[in-house]
mmCIF file of C-alpha atoms in Angstrom:
data_model
loop_
_atom_site.group_PDB
_atom_site.id
_atom_site.type_symbol
_atom_site.label_atom_id
_atom_site.label_comp_id
_atom_site.label_asym_id
_atom_site.label_seq_id
_atom_site.Cartn_x
_atom_site.Cartn_y
_atom_site.Cartn_z
ATOM 1 C CA UNK A 721 -14.111 -0.104 -7.071
ATOM 2 C CA UNK A 722 -12.191 3.274 -7.531
ATOM 3 C CA UNK A 723 -9.032 3.619 -5.310
ATOM 4 C CA UNK A 724 -10.564 6.749 -3.691
ATOM 5 C CA UNK A 725 -13.630 4.673 -2.849
ATOM 6 C CA UNK A 726 -11.443 2.178 -1.005
ATOM 7 C CA UNK A 727 -9.544 5.068 0.684
ATOM 8 C CA UNK A 728 -13.007 6.534 1.746
ATOM 9 C CA UNK A 729 -14.229 3.110 3.025
ATOM 10 C CA UNK A 730 -11.142 2.810 5.226
ATOM 11 C CA UNK A 731 -11.581 6.302 6.377
ATOM 12 C CA UNK A 732 -15.261 5.704 7.335
ATOM 13 C CA UNK A 733 -14.189 2.653 9.234
ATOM 14 C CA UNK A 734 -11.057 3.659 11.008
ATOM 15 C CA UNK A 735 -10.117 7.480 10.538
ATOM 16 C CA UNK A 736 -11.558 8.499 13.931
ATOM 17 C CA UNK A 737 -9.451 5.943 15.668
ATOM 18 C CA UNK A 738 -6.388 6.531 13.279
ATOM 19 C CA UNK A 739 -6.525 10.242 13.934
ATOM 20 C CA UNK A 740 -6.720 9.830 17.624
ATOM 21 C CA UNK A 741 -3.776 7.510 17.538
ATOM 22 C CA UNK A 742 -1.693 9.824 15.321
ATOM 23 C CA UNK A 743 0.453 9.420 12.372
ATOM 24 C CA UNK A 744 3.473 7.876 14.206
ATOM 25 C CA UNK A 745 1.597 5.208 16.086
ATOM 26 C CA UNK A 746 -0.612 4.507 13.000
ATOM 27 C CA UNK A 747 2.540 4.177 10.862
ATOM 28 C CA UNK A 748 3.850 1.557 13.431
ATOM 29 C CA UNK A 749 0.646 -0.481 12.578
ATOM 30 C CA UNK A 750 1.426 -0.295 8.979
ATOM 31 C CA UNK A 751 4.930 -1.644 9.654
ATOM 32 C CA UNK A 752 3.487 -4.437 11.820
ATOM 33 C CA UNK A 753 1.369 -5.561 8.824
ATOM 34 C CA UNK A 754 4.319 -5.260 6.510
ATOM 35 C CA UNK A 755 6.057 -7.660 8.908
ATOM 36 C CA UNK A 756 2.873 -9.989 8.811
ATOM 37 C CA UNK A 757 2.846 -10.093 5.052
ATOM 38 C CA UNK A 758 6.405 -11.042 5.023
ATOM 39 C CA UNK A 759 5.881 -13.930 7.439
ATOM 40 C CA UNK A 760 2.751 -15.030 5.367
ATOM 41 C CA UNK A 761 5.016 -14.989 2.148
ATOM 42 C CA UNK A 762 7.793 -17.159 4.025
ATOM 43 C CA UNK A 763 5.141 -19.619 5.049
ATOM 44 C CA UNK A 764 3.382 -19.746 1.704
ATOM 45 C CA UNK A 765 -0.109 -19.771 2.833
ATOM 46 C CA UNK A 766 -2.018 -18.136 0.039
ATOM 47 C CA UNK A 767 -5.084 -17.126 1.700
ATOM 48 C CA UNK A 768 -3.022 -15.578 4.663
ATOM 49 C CA UNK A 769 -0.863 -13.805 2.152
ATOM 50 C CA UNK A 770 -3.982 -12.281 0.519
ATOM 51 C CA UNK A 771 -5.354 -11.283 3.849
ATOM 52 C CA UNK A 772 -2.120 -9.570 4.820
ATOM 53 C CA UNK A 773 -1.708 -7.884 1.631
ATOM 54 C CA UNK A 774 -5.162 -6.285 2.042
ATOM 55 C CA UNK A 775 -4.239 -5.209 5.597
ATOM 56 C CA UNK A 776 -0.993 -3.497 4.379
ATOM 57 C CA UNK A 777 -3.084 -1.686 1.771
ATOM 58 C CA UNK A 778 -5.754 -0.637 4.252
ATOM 59 C CA UNK A 779 -3.083 0.820 6.638
ATOM 60 C CA UNK A 780 -1.171 2.434 3.988
ATOM 61 C CA UNK A 781 -4.481 4.060 2.994
ATOM 62 C CA UNK A 782 -5.065 5.111 6.579
ATOM 63 C CA UNK A 783 -1.595 6.720 6.759
ATOM 64 C CA UNK A 784 -2.390 8.591 3.565
ATOM 65 C CA UNK A 785 -5.698 9.745 4.885
ATOM 66 C CA UNK A 786 -4.090 11.004 8.250
ATOM 67 C CA UNK A 787 -1.509 12.912 5.948
ATOM 68 C CA UNK A 788 -4.383 14.285 4.023
ATOM 69 C CA UNK A 789 -3.149 12.514 0.849
ATOM 70 C CA UNK A 790 -5.706 11.841 -1.926
ATOM 71 C CA UNK A 791 -4.538 8.355 -3.262
ATOM 72 C CA UNK A 792 -5.663 8.722 -6.677
ATOM 73 C CA UNK A 793 -4.118 12.217 -7.093
ATOM 74 C CA UNK A 794 -1.005 10.914 -5.581
ATOM 75 C CA UNK A 795 -0.748 7.862 -8.123
ATOM 76 C CA UNK A 796 -0.995 10.381 -10.928
ATOM 77 C CA UNK A 797 2.712 10.212 -10.975
ATOM 78 C CA UNK A 798 2.571 6.853 -12.739
ATOM 79 C CA UNK A 799 -0.278 7.481 -15.268
ATOM 80 C CA UNK A 800 2.311 8.561 -17.950
ATOM 81 C CA UNK A 801 4.661 5.490 -17.361
ATOM 82 C CA UNK A 802 7.657 5.146 -15.209
ATOM 83 C CA UNK A 803 8.275 8.712 -13.554
ATOM 84 C CA UNK A 804 12.016 8.208 -13.942
ATOM 85 C CA UNK A 805 12.495 7.084 -17.566
ATOM 86 C CA UNK A 806 9.055 7.932 -18.897
ATOM 87 C CA UNK A 807 8.717 4.451 -20.514
ATOM 88 C CA UNK A 808 6.008 1.790 -20.529
ATOM 89 C CA UNK A 809 7.428 -0.779 -19.612
ATOM 90 C CA UNK A 810 10.039 0.831 -17.547
ATOM 91 C CA UNK A 811 13.562 0.929 -18.922
ATOM 92 C CA UNK A 812 15.512 2.186 -15.830
ATOM 93 C CA UNK A 813 18.502 0.230 -14.766
ATOM 94 C CA UNK A 814 18.041 -2.088 -11.643
ATOM 95 C CA UNK A 815 20.050 0.405 -9.588
ATOM 96 C CA UNK A 816 17.371 3.025 -10.150
ATOM 97 C CA UNK A 817 19.635 5.157 -12.264
ATOM 98 C CA UNK B 1279 -9.525 5.104 -11.508
ATOM 99 C CA UNK B 1280 -10.348 1.627 -10.135
ATOM 100 C CA UNK B 1281 -7.833 -0.018 -7.872
ATOM 101 C CA UNK B 1282 -7.227 -2.835 -10.295
ATOM 102 C CA UNK B 1283 -6.689 -0.261 -13.200
ATOM 103 C CA UNK B 1284 -3.876 1.146 -10.951
ATOM 104 C CA UNK B 1285 -2.593 -2.470 -10.385
ATOM 105 C CA UNK B 1286 -2.734 -3.207 -14.076
ATOM 106 C CA UNK B 1287 -0.809 0.218 -14.792
ATOM 107 C CA UNK B 1288 1.926 -0.787 -12.515
ATOM 108 C CA UNK B 1289 1.969 -4.266 -13.926
ATOM 109 C CA UNK B 1290 2.393 -2.932 -17.405
ATOM 110 C CA UNK B 1291 5.109 -0.393 -16.299
ATOM 111 C CA UNK B 1292 7.093 -2.789 -13.962
ATOM 112 C CA UNK B 1293 5.920 -6.540 -13.864
ATOM 113 C CA UNK B 1294 8.519 -7.871 -16.211
ATOM 114 C CA UNK B 1295 11.453 -6.292 -14.143
ATOM 115 C CA UNK B 1296 9.700 -7.145 -10.855
ATOM 116 C CA UNK B 1297 9.146 -10.767 -11.870
ATOM 117 C CA UNK B 1298 12.732 -11.126 -12.873
ATOM 118 C CA UNK B 1299 14.011 -9.718 -9.617
ATOM 119 C CA UNK B 1300 11.749 -11.948 -7.651
ATOM 120 C CA UNK B 1301 9.393 -11.582 -4.579
ATOM 121 C CA UNK B 1302 11.948 -11.234 -1.956
ATOM 122 C CA UNK B 1303 14.115 -8.656 -3.694
ATOM 123 C CA UNK B 1304 10.951 -6.755 -4.789
ATOM 124 C CA UNK B 1305 9.656 -6.816 -1.130
ATOM 125 C CA UNK B 1306 12.982 -5.144 -0.288
ATOM 126 C CA UNK B 1307 12.150 -2.296 -2.525
ATOM 127 C CA UNK B 1308 8.763 -1.975 -0.867
ATOM 128 C CA UNK B 1309 10.496 -1.628 2.602
ATOM 129 C CA UNK B 1310 12.932 0.769 1.197
ATOM 130 C CA UNK B 1311 9.971 2.953 0.034
ATOM 131 C CA UNK B 1312 8.253 2.689 3.410
ATOM 132 C CA UNK B 1313 11.649 3.929 5.005
ATOM 133 C CA UNK B 1314 11.708 6.984 2.483
ATOM 134 C CA UNK B 1315 8.148 7.722 3.423
ATOM 135 C CA UNK B 1316 8.973 7.558 7.175
ATOM 136 C CA UNK B 1317 11.853 10.070 6.452
ATOM 137 C CA UNK B 1318 9.506 12.567 4.442
ATOM 138 C CA UNK B 1319 7.048 12.408 7.284
ATOM 139 C CA UNK B 1320 9.853 13.466 9.746
ATOM 140 C CA UNK B 1321 10.931 16.127 7.499
ATOM 141 C CA UNK B 1322 7.284 17.496 6.990
ATOM 142 C CA UNK B 1323 7.840 18.046 3.193
ATOM 143 C CA UNK B 1324 4.289 17.745 1.780
ATOM 144 C CA UNK B 1325 5.201 17.207 -1.913
ATOM 145 C CA UNK B 1326 7.775 14.538 -0.911
ATOM 146 C CA UNK B 1327 5.308 12.709 1.410
ATOM 147 C CA UNK B 1328 2.864 12.637 -1.501
ATOM 148 C CA UNK B 1329 5.575 11.149 -3.834
ATOM 149 C CA UNK B 1330 6.684 8.565 -1.483
ATOM 150 C CA UNK B 1331 3.252 7.602 -0.482
ATOM 151 C CA UNK B 1332 2.550 6.801 -4.204
ATOM 152 C CA UNK B 1333 5.879 5.020 -4.405
ATOM 153 C CA UNK B 1334 4.838 2.799 -1.438
ATOM 154 C CA UNK B 1335 1.430 2.022 -3.031
ATOM 155 C CA UNK B 1336 3.028 1.207 -6.376
ATOM 156 C CA UNK B 1337 5.518 -1.129 -4.802
ATOM 157 C CA UNK B 1338 2.799 -2.791 -2.650
ATOM 158 C CA UNK B 1339 0.803 -3.265 -5.829
ATOM 159 C CA UNK B 1340 3.849 -4.859 -7.420
ATOM 160 C CA UNK B 1341 4.251 -7.310 -4.601
ATOM 161 C CA UNK B 1342 0.850 -8.135 -4.931
ATOM 162 C CA UNK B 1343 1.060 -8.670 -8.635
ATOM 163 C CA UNK B 1344 4.034 -11.073 -8.254
ATOM 164 C CA UNK B 1345 2.015 -12.995 -5.671
ATOM 165 C CA UNK B 1346 -0.969 -12.969 -8.262
ATOM 166 C CA UNK B 1347 -3.237 -11.386 -5.720
ATOM 167 C CA UNK B 1348 -6.117 -9.278 -7.212
ATOM 168 C CA UNK B 1349 -6.052 -5.968 -5.172
ATOM 169 C CA UNK B 1350 -9.755 -5.379 -5.257
ATOM 170 C CA UNK B 1351 -10.630 -8.900 -4.473
ATOM 171 C CA UNK B 1352 -8.317 -8.940 -1.525
ATOM 172 C CA UNK B 1353 -9.856 -5.540 -0.237
ATOM 173 C CA UNK B 1354 -13.185 -7.231 -0.290
ATOM 174 C CA UNK B 1355 -12.501 -8.220 3.359
ATOM 175 C CA UNK B 1356 -13.091 -4.480 4.187
ATOM 176 C CA UNK B 1357 -16.265 -3.752 2.045
ATOM 177 C CA UNK B 1358 -18.645 -4.805 5.038
ATOM 178 C CA UNK B 1359 -16.826 -2.741 7.655
ATOM 179 C CA UNK B 1360 -13.975 -3.879 10.136
ATOM 180 C CA UNK B 1361 -13.372 -7.564 9.532
ATOM 181 C CA UNK B 1362 -12.903 -7.923 13.322
ATOM 182 C CA UNK B 1363 -15.833 -6.275 14.876
ATOM 183 C CA UNK B 1364 -18.063 -6.099 11.928
ATOM 184 C CA UNK B 1365 -18.827 -2.303 12.593
ATOM 185 C CA UNK B 1366 -18.617 0.922 10.629
ATOM 186 C CA UNK B 1367 -16.809 2.691 12.304
ATOM 187 C CA UNK B 1368 -14.909 0.142 13.916
ATOM 188 C CA UNK B 1369 -15.421 -0.424 17.566
ATOM 189 C CA UNK B 1370 -12.364 -2.676 18.202
ATOM 190 C CA UNK B 1371 -10.274 -1.932 21.364
ATOM 191 C CA UNK B 1372 -6.907 -0.321 20.384
ATOM 192 C CA UNK B 1373 -5.030 -3.526 21.334
ATOM 193 C CA UNK B 1374 -6.809 -5.301 18.421
ATOM 194 C CA UNK B 1375 -9.074 -7.477 20.698
#
């Protein structure tokens, strides 16, 4: 499925509620899910890790939709390789320089 | 572009470095990008918001790849609607119940 089809799916399910809640409160939900993914990783439950990963991705797409970001368009910065060094694979130093 | 094509693209660019760094250190980079997106939203710079959104998505996909999660497979939990209420659009109460 295309990335934008996933973004549109999440929009169809949640955008009305997300928009009513607003960007800051919706961002808090994303951060909450990031925390849940962290916990799932610590506990090592593979099924839970997969669930929480999907929730993080769904909430991130929701945040993008509220901000009127087209996810595929935004990801265009990576289609020619690392945006910093321009290489595939990336040859940047670990400190990002 | 398919979600998994994006995941594979990010893998091709970064997986070797991400794997060498490990899941916990890579997760820290994701959290750092989440912080940068928050700052961009606060400052209201649309181009920067789009850049940081893409970086969050790229790092989340990297985290998924280290954990051997197939992003499209994981997102399957949303393809029939809200996983909690089963509706499109979601009819869950705001407290998640």
